[in-house]
Amino acid sequence: MRKNDVFVARFARGTAVSALAACLAPPSHTEAAPTRGIACEATSGHWMPVPELGAQEATDQAVVLTIAQTPSDWDQHLEREFRKLALEEAKGTLRVEQAKRLEQLNRWRDRLLYPQAGEEILLQIKRDRLLARMQELLNDYVEFQEGSCKARAAG
């Protein structure tokens, strides 16, 4: 392993641990900290979907995307809007943009009212890694079987 590879691996591991620690910190530990928007700039040469609540400005090649901040708590206003849209869905009179809003409200409601415990998050990460490894092994097995079938057919 080259020295650069070791550095990149350690940097990635440190970044992942920092991000995970920030996600697992209880809200009471960060309530006193001042909140400010995080500026982020990304460049892509490929087609990118635009989020539902984003504002988009385009000039020649550059696209500036502003995304609305998610709420920090589930209040009565959001609950009323959610119930109204859920009722419209039950009646079958929900329009496409309302369906998108209902989906967004549902995600927020799940995340804000029923947050996952740290152990659940870690278990999900472990499950995702195991599934990725299993998929890789299955792909290797399929390639091996296809190769052996072609060798038998040729022989």
XYZ file of C-alpha atoms in Angstrom:
155
model
C 0.000 0.000 0.000
C 1.367 3.401 -0.952
C 1.739 6.259 1.500
C -0.927 8.321 -0.338
C -3.423 5.450 -0.084
C -2.878 5.220 3.671
C -3.418 8.976 4.036
C -6.641 8.899 2.005
C -7.957 5.905 3.944
C -7.229 7.555 7.310
C -8.754 10.849 6.144
C -11.923 9.112 4.919
C -12.235 7.105 8.141
C -11.795 10.261 10.241
C -14.375 12.106 8.170
C -16.878 9.271 8.493
C -16.371 9.081 12.260
C -16.810 12.867 12.617
C -19.996 12.827 10.536
C -21.393 9.873 12.485
C -20.547 11.521 15.813
C -22.345 14.708 14.727
C -25.440 12.693 13.797
C -25.465 10.738 17.054
C -25.023 13.745 19.363
C -28.191 14.369 21.374
C -29.976 17.651 20.522
C -29.464 18.901 24.091
C -25.692 19.002 23.455
C -26.014 21.295 20.452
C -28.950 23.547 21.406
C -26.715 26.284 22.830
C -24.444 26.289 19.784
C -25.176 29.032 17.251
C -26.628 27.705 14.026
C -25.566 29.102 10.708
C -26.013 28.030 7.142
C -23.339 25.897 5.578
C -22.138 27.081 2.215
C -21.500 24.289 -0.203
C -20.374 24.379 -3.798
C -20.494 21.407 -6.118
C -19.724 20.997 -9.776
C -21.165 18.312 -11.996
C -21.085 17.676 -15.713
C -24.035 15.306 -15.496
C -27.776 15.786 -15.262
C -28.870 16.377 -11.683
C -32.412 16.283 -10.279
C -33.562 19.498 -8.615
C -35.115 19.181 -5.112
C -38.790 20.069 -4.783
C -38.332 23.179 -2.658
C -35.170 24.485 -4.255
C -34.848 27.759 -6.134
C -32.719 27.571 -9.249
C -30.871 30.261 -11.187
C -28.962 29.492 -14.376
C -26.343 31.471 -16.275
C -24.601 29.863 -19.249
C -22.987 26.756 -17.692
C -23.398 27.445 -13.955
C -26.444 26.544 -11.893
C -26.973 28.039 -8.451
C -29.291 25.965 -6.298
C -30.784 27.249 -3.049
C -32.460 24.649 -0.853
C -34.883 25.512 1.939
C -33.849 24.516 5.449
C -35.712 21.629 7.073
C -37.663 22.382 10.264
C -36.093 21.536 13.608
C -39.365 20.585 15.306
C -42.797 19.303 14.284
C -45.301 22.065 15.082
C -49.102 22.384 14.839
C -48.939 24.155 11.475
C -47.033 21.259 9.898
C -49.367 18.732 11.547
C -52.454 20.527 10.139
C -50.934 20.668 6.655
C -49.981 16.988 6.863
C -53.479 15.927 7.972
C -55.146 18.047 5.275
C -52.995 16.509 2.533
C -53.460 12.996 3.954
C -57.236 13.529 3.842
C -57.006 14.698 0.219
C -54.995 11.566 -0.585
C -57.613 9.368 1.089
C -60.338 11.047 -0.997
C -58.274 10.521 -4.155
C -58.189 14.244 -5.013
C -54.482 14.833 -4.395
C -52.583 16.670 -7.168
C -48.987 15.831 -8.128
C -47.378 18.807 -6.358
C -49.489 18.096 -3.263
C -48.340 14.462 -3.328
C -44.717 15.618 -3.357
C -45.379 17.948 -0.428
C -47.141 15.159 1.498
C -44.163 12.862 0.919
C -41.797 15.554 2.190
C -43.961 16.220 5.253
C -44.124 12.478 5.939
C -40.306 12.228 5.888
C -39.997 15.227 8.228
C -42.674 13.849 10.556
C -40.959 10.466 10.817
C -37.564 12.029 11.415
C -38.727 14.667 13.929
C -41.319 12.722 15.923
C -39.666 9.302 15.872
C -35.892 9.784 15.604
C -33.731 6.683 15.362
C -31.591 5.709 18.324
C -27.824 5.551 17.863
C -27.851 1.756 18.046
C -30.432 1.577 15.246
C -28.322 3.834 13.041
C -25.218 1.713 13.639
C -27.175 -1.481 12.915
C -28.459 0.030 9.662
C -24.918 0.969 8.618
C -23.791 -2.604 9.378
C -26.745 -4.011 7.380
C -25.918 -1.766 4.426
C -22.284 -2.899 4.447
C -23.289 -6.573 4.653
C -25.755 -6.161 1.783
C -23.109 -4.427 -0.346
C -20.658 -7.269 0.334
C -23.330 -9.861 -0.418
C -24.152 -8.153 -3.706
C -20.475 -8.094 -4.640
C -20.118 -11.803 -3.828
C -23.232 -12.673 -5.834
C -21.955 -10.687 -8.818
C -18.627 -12.530 -8.608
C -20.457 -15.864 -8.412
C -22.613 -15.052 -11.450
C -19.534 -14.039 -13.452
C -17.804 -17.260 -12.389
C -20.800 -19.396 -13.407
C -21.127 -17.632 -16.769
C -17.416 -18.213 -17.399
C -17.607 -21.909 -16.512
C -20.741 -22.401 -18.689
C -18.993 -20.787 -21.669
C -15.909 -22.977 -21.084
C -18.096 -26.137 -21.021
C -19.962 -25.083 -24.152
C -16.692 -24.409 -26.010
C -15.063 -27.647 -24.789
